[in-house]
mmCIF file of C-alpha atoms in Angstrom:
data_model
loop_
_atom_site.group_PDB
_atom_site.id
_atom_site.type_symbol
_atom_site.label_atom_id
_atom_site.label_comp_id
_atom_site.label_asym_id
_atom_site.label_seq_id
_atom_site.Cartn_x
_atom_site.Cartn_y
_atom_site.Cartn_z
ATOM 1 C CA LEU A 1 161.879 75.480 195.506
ATOM 2 C CA ASP A 2 164.010 79.239 195.254
ATOM 3 C CA ASP A 3 161.050 80.818 197.733
ATOM 4 C CA LEU A 4 161.193 78.026 200.122
ATOM 5 C CA VAL A 5 165.017 78.303 200.144
ATOM 6 C CA THR A 6 164.931 81.755 200.567
ATOM 7 C CA ALA A 7 161.988 81.624 203.364
ATOM 8 C CA VAL A 8 164.887 79.255 205.386
ATOM 9 C CA LEU A 9 167.656 81.040 204.623
ATOM 10 C CA ALA A 10 165.956 84.750 206.054
ATOM 11 C CA MET A 11 164.266 82.289 209.008
ATOM 12 C CA ARG A 12 167.623 80.967 209.794
ATOM 13 C CA ASP A 13 169.301 84.778 209.933
ATOM 14 C CA ARG A 14 166.345 85.900 212.127
ATOM 15 C CA ILE A 15 167.325 82.861 214.618
ATOM 16 C CA ASN A 16 171.017 83.630 215.182
ATOM 17 C CA ASN A 17 170.017 87.622 215.237
ATOM 18 C CA GLU A 18 167.065 86.302 217.932
ATOM 19 C CA TRP A 19 170.303 84.134 219.823
ATOM 20 C CA GLU A 20 173.432 86.706 219.501
ATOM 21 C CA GLU A 21 170.034 89.181 221.071
ATOM 22 C CA ARG A 22 169.532 86.789 223.803
ATOM 23 C CA VAL A 23 173.271 86.302 223.807
ATOM 24 C CA ASN A 24 174.310 89.731 224.203
ATOM 25 C CA ALA A 25 171.365 90.727 227.332
ATOM 26 C CA GLU A 26 172.284 88.138 228.654
ATOM 27 C CA GLN A 27 176.212 88.944 229.246
ATOM 28 C CA LYS A 28 174.585 91.669 229.638
ATOM 29 C CA SER A 29 173.250 90.727 233.324
ATOM 30 C CA ARG A 30 176.114 89.472 234.122
ATOM 31 C CA GLU A 31 178.553 91.730 233.891
ATOM 32 C CA GLN A 32 175.178 94.156 235.802
ATOM 33 C CA ASP A 33 175.095 91.233 238.456
ATOM 34 C CA GLN A 34 179.093 91.383 238.850
ATOM 35 C CA VAL A 35 178.701 95.266 238.753
ATOM 36 C CA LEU A 36 175.905 94.752 241.659
ATOM 37 C CA HIS A 37 178.094 92.395 243.734
ATOM 38 C CA ALA A 38 181.320 94.482 244.089
ATOM 39 C CA ILE A 39 179.025 97.159 245.218
ATOM 40 C CA PHE A 40 176.805 94.559 247.793
ATOM 41 C CA LEU A 41 180.756 93.957 248.817
ATOM 42 C CA ALA A 42 181.571 97.484 249.652
ATOM 43 C CA LEU A 43 178.840 98.476 250.979
ATOM 44 C CA PRO A 44 178.744 97.596 255.200
ATOM 45 C CA ASP A 45 175.011 97.683 255.199
ATOM 46 C CA LEU A 46 172.586 94.568 255.298
ATOM 47 C CA PHE A 47 169.692 94.860 251.777
ATOM 48 C CA PHE A 48 166.429 92.653 252.000
ATOM 49 C CA LEU A 49 164.063 92.471 249.524
ATOM 50 C CA LEU A 50 160.489 91.691 251.661
ATOM 51 C CA GLU A 51 156.990 91.285 249.567
ATOM 52 C CA SER A 52 154.102 93.231 251.120
ATOM 53 C CA ASP A 53 153.383 91.845 253.680
ATOM 54 C CA GLY A 54 157.256 91.498 254.990
ATOM 55 C CA GLU A 55 157.620 88.324 253.980
ATOM 56 C CA ILE A 56 161.739 88.118 253.139
ATOM 57 C CA GLN A 57 162.124 87.139 249.599
ATOM 58 C CA GLU A 58 166.435 87.952 248.905
ATOM 59 C CA TYR A 59 168.970 89.735 251.704
ATOM 60 C CA ARG A 60 173.074 90.698 251.219
ATOM 61 C CA ALA A 61 175.323 91.108 253.825
ATOM 62 C CA ASN A 62 179.039 91.873 253.700
ATOM 63 C CA ASP A 63 179.175 90.702 256.599
ATOM 64 C CA GLU A 64 177.236 87.922 258.139
ATOM 65 C CA SER A 65 177.613 88.589 261.687
ATOM 66 C CA SER A 66 175.929 91.787 262.175
ATOM 67 C CA LEU A 67 172.269 89.510 260.872
ATOM 68 C CA TYR A 68 170.194 88.661 263.474
ATOM 69 C CA ALA A 69 169.119 85.378 262.679
ATOM 70 C CA MET A 70 170.686 83.052 259.602
ATOM 71 C CA PRO A 71 169.876 82.982 256.405
ATOM 72 C CA ASP A 72 167.596 79.568 257.183
ATOM 73 C CA ALA A 73 166.135 80.953 259.455
ATOM 74 C CA PHE A 74 164.495 84.462 258.104
ATOM 75 C CA LEU A 75 163.582 83.484 254.061
ATOM 76 C CA GLY A 76 160.964 83.496 253.670
ATOM 77 C CA LYS A 77 159.444 84.516 257.289
ATOM 78 C CA ARG A 78 157.803 87.855 257.847
ATOM 79 C CA MET A 79 159.552 90.055 258.837
ATOM 80 C CA GLN A 80 158.665 90.598 261.554
ATOM 81 C CA ALA A 81 157.735 86.597 263.424
ATOM 82 C CA VAL A 82 161.912 87.021 263.143
ATOM 83 C CA MET A 83 162.579 89.686 265.155
ATOM 84 C CA PRO A 84 161.486 90.279 268.349
ATOM 85 C CA PRO A 85 158.635 92.114 269.758
ATOM 86 C CA GLN A 86 159.754 95.402 269.839
ATOM 87 C CA VAL A 87 161.796 95.980 266.623
ATOM 88 C CA ALA A 88 158.278 93.462 264.865
ATOM 89 C CA ALA A 89 156.249 95.999 265.684
ATOM 90 C CA LEU A 90 158.485 98.996 264.432
ATOM 91 C CA PHE A 91 159.442 96.769 261.296
ATOM 92 C CA ASP A 92 155.042 96.332 260.553
ATOM 93 C CA GLU A 93 154.132 100.441 261.750
ATOM 94 C CA ASN A 94 157.325 100.907 259.190
ATOM 95 C CA ILE A 95 156.039 98.833 256.000
ATOM 96 C CA SER A 96 152.364 99.437 256.315
ATOM 97 C CA ARG A 97 153.506 103.388 256.226
ATOM 98 C CA VAL A 98 156.108 102.774 252.948
ATOM 99 C CA ASN A 99 152.336 100.457 251.096
ATOM 100 C CA GLU A 100 150.748 103.172 252.247
ATOM 101 C CA SER A 101 152.785 106.266 251.111
ATOM 102 C CA GLY A 102 155.087 105.005 248.705
ATOM 103 C CA ASP A 103 158.092 107.348 250.582
ATOM 104 C CA LEU A 104 161.212 106.449 252.333
ATOM 105 C CA GLN A 105 160.724 104.940 255.964
ATOM 106 C CA ALA A 106 163.227 105.489 258.882
ATOM 107 C CA PHE A 107 164.311 103.524 262.406
ATOM 108 C CA GLY A 108 166.591 103.314 264.696
ATOM 109 C CA TYR A 109 165.520 99.874 266.783
ATOM 110 C CA ASP A 110 168.045 97.733 268.692
ATOM 111 C CA LEU A 111 169.098 94.274 269.315
ATOM 112 C CA GLU A 112 170.772 91.861 271.131
ATOM 113 C CA MET A 113 173.977 90.606 269.184
ATOM 114 C CA PRO A 114 176.408 87.876 270.673
ATOM 115 C CA ASP A 115 177.866 90.386 271.034
ATOM 116 C CA GLY A 116 176.250 92.871 272.883
ATOM 117 C CA LEU A 117 173.340 95.063 272.451
ATOM 118 C CA ARG A 118 173.185 96.752 269.289
ATOM 119 C CA ARG A 119 172.352 99.598 267.551
ATOM 120 C CA PHE A 120 171.214 99.447 264.093
ATOM 121 C CA GLU A 121 169.291 102.208 261.152
ATOM 122 C CA ALA A 122 167.267 100.893 258.965
ATOM 123 C CA ARG A 123 165.776 102.203 255.733
ATOM 124 C CA MET A 124 163.187 100.745 253.827
ATOM 125 C CA SER A 125 161.253 101.659 250.088
ATOM 126 C CA GLN A 126 158.866 100.120 247.936
ATOM 127 C CA VAL A 127 160.441 99.489 244.691
ATOM 128 C CA PRO A 128 158.806 101.283 241.089
ATOM 129 C CA ASP A 129 156.209 99.493 239.878
ATOM 130 C CA ARG A 130 156.294 96.651 242.107
ATOM 131 C CA SER A 131 155.204 95.195 245.738
ATOM 132 C CA ASN A 132 158.321 94.652 246.840
ATOM 133 C CA ILE A 133 159.858 97.057 250.025
ATOM 134 C CA VAL A 134 163.796 96.735 249.666
ATOM 135 C CA ALA A 135 165.253 97.736 253.535
ATOM 136 C CA VAL A 136 168.420 98.629 254.025
ATOM 137 C CA VAL A 137 170.248 98.505 257.297
ATOM 138 C CA ARG A 138 173.025 99.648 258.520
ATOM 139 C CA ASP A 139 174.908 98.853 262.351
ATOM 140 C CA VAL A 140 175.371 102.107 263.882
ATOM 141 C CA THR A 141 176.566 100.903 266.653
ATOM 142 C CA GLN A 142 180.255 102.821 266.807
ATOM 143 C CA ARG A 143 178.064 105.965 266.037
ATOM 144 C CA TYR A 144 175.624 106.122 268.638
ATOM 145 C CA LEU A 145 178.802 105.366 270.958
ATOM 146 C CA ALA A 146 180.925 108.379 269.662
ATOM 147 C CA GLU A 147 177.623 110.493 269.913
ATOM 148 C CA SER A 148 176.880 109.260 273.291
ATOM 149 C CA ARG A 149 180.189 109.757 274.733
ATOM 150 C CA PHE A 150 180.531 113.315 273.144
ATOM 151 C CA LYS A 151 176.992 114.362 274.806
ATOM 152 C CA ARG A 152 178.511 113.530 277.881
ATOM 153 C CA THR A 153 181.731 115.251 277.950
ATOM 154 C CA ASP A 154 179.591 118.436 276.885
ATOM 155 C CA GLU A 155 177.535 118.400 279.644
ATOM 156 C CA LEU A 156 180.698 117.744 282.327
ATOM 157 C CA LEU A 157 182.349 120.317 281.014
ATOM 158 C CA ASN A 158 179.517 122.493 280.567
ATOM 159 C CA GLU A 159 178.624 121.179 284.021
ATOM 160 C CA MET A 160 182.288 122.036 285.306
ATOM 161 C CA GLY A 161 181.998 125.664 283.581
ATOM 162 C CA ASN A 162 179.028 126.800 286.015
ATOM 163 C CA ILE A 163 180.548 125.220 288.923
ATOM 164 C CA GLY A 164 184.374 127.830 288.707
ATOM 165 C CA LYS A 165 181.765 130.556 286.226
ATOM 166 C CA ILE A 166 184.541 129.543 283.485
ATOM 167 C CA GLY A 167 184.028 129.620 280.168
ATOM 168 C CA GLY A 168 185.617 129.953 276.765
ATOM 169 C CA TRP A 169 183.899 130.316 273.115
ATOM 170 C CA ASN A 170 184.709 128.050 269.632
ATOM 171 C CA PHE A 171 185.703 128.261 265.956
ATOM 172 C CA ASP A 172 185.729 126.526 263.068
ATOM 173 C CA VAL A 173 188.135 128.123 260.793
ATOM 174 C CA CYS A 174 186.333 125.583 258.205
ATOM 175 C CA THR A 175 183.117 127.600 258.294
ATOM 176 C CA GLY A 176 184.824 131.158 260.515
ATOM 177 C CA ASP A 177 181.387 130.203 262.603
ATOM 178 C CA GLY A 178 182.236 130.930 266.466
ATOM 179 C CA ASN A 179 179.829 131.095 269.226
ATOM 180 C CA TRP A 180 180.661 131.452 272.706
ATOM 181 C CA THR A 181 180.193 128.434 275.956
ATOM 182 C CA PRO A 182 177.205 130.033 277.816
ATOM 183 C CA GLN A 183 179.177 130.770 280.626
ATOM 184 C CA ARG A 184 180.382 132.825 278.534
ATOM 185 C CA TRP A 185 177.985 134.435 277.275
ATOM 186 C CA ARG A 186 175.899 134.978 279.641
ATOM 187 C CA LYS A 187 179.457 136.621 282.252
ATOM 188 C CA PHE A 188 179.637 139.032 278.920
ATOM 189 C CA MET A 189 175.710 139.667 279.002
ATOM 190 C CA LYS A 190 175.988 141.274 283.410
#
C-alpha cells in the first residue's frame, strides 16, 4: 500500500509540475502576443502572412484604410487574385523568387485607392523553417511625392543656372562635404 501511495503522490507531483509549466508557457505566450500587438500598433506597415503560393493566411494593419480590400475579401485568397493585374504580376514574380532563393525581395507598385493613386513598397521574406512568406507593405506615397518635388526643383535650378550662366556650391555642415553646381564647375574649369 505504501508503494501505491508513493506512486500516486509522484504522479500528482508530475501532473502539478506539468500544469505549472503549461500555465507559465501560456502566460509567456500572452505576454509575447501583447508585445507583438504593441509593435504592430507602433509601425505604419501592413503585415501579411502568406502560404508559399501567395494565399493570405493572416494580416495585421494599424490603419485599415491602407488596405486595398477588406479582410473578408482577401483572407484565404491568393494575393495575386486580390490585386489588379499589373500588381498581381509583381507579387507572383516576387513570391516565386522568395520560394526559389529564400532571399528577401523588395519592389514598389502603385494602387488606385479611394483617396487617389498611392505608392507602396513591399518586402517579402520566407519564414525560417517554414514554407510561409511574410510580406511587409508600406505606403510610401508622401516620400515618393517629396522626392519627385525635390528632383523637379533640382532640374529647374539647373535649367535656370544654364540660362543665367550662374552657379553655386553646396556645403554639408554635418559631413564637411562640398560640391559645385555643374554651371559653376564649367565656369571655373574654362
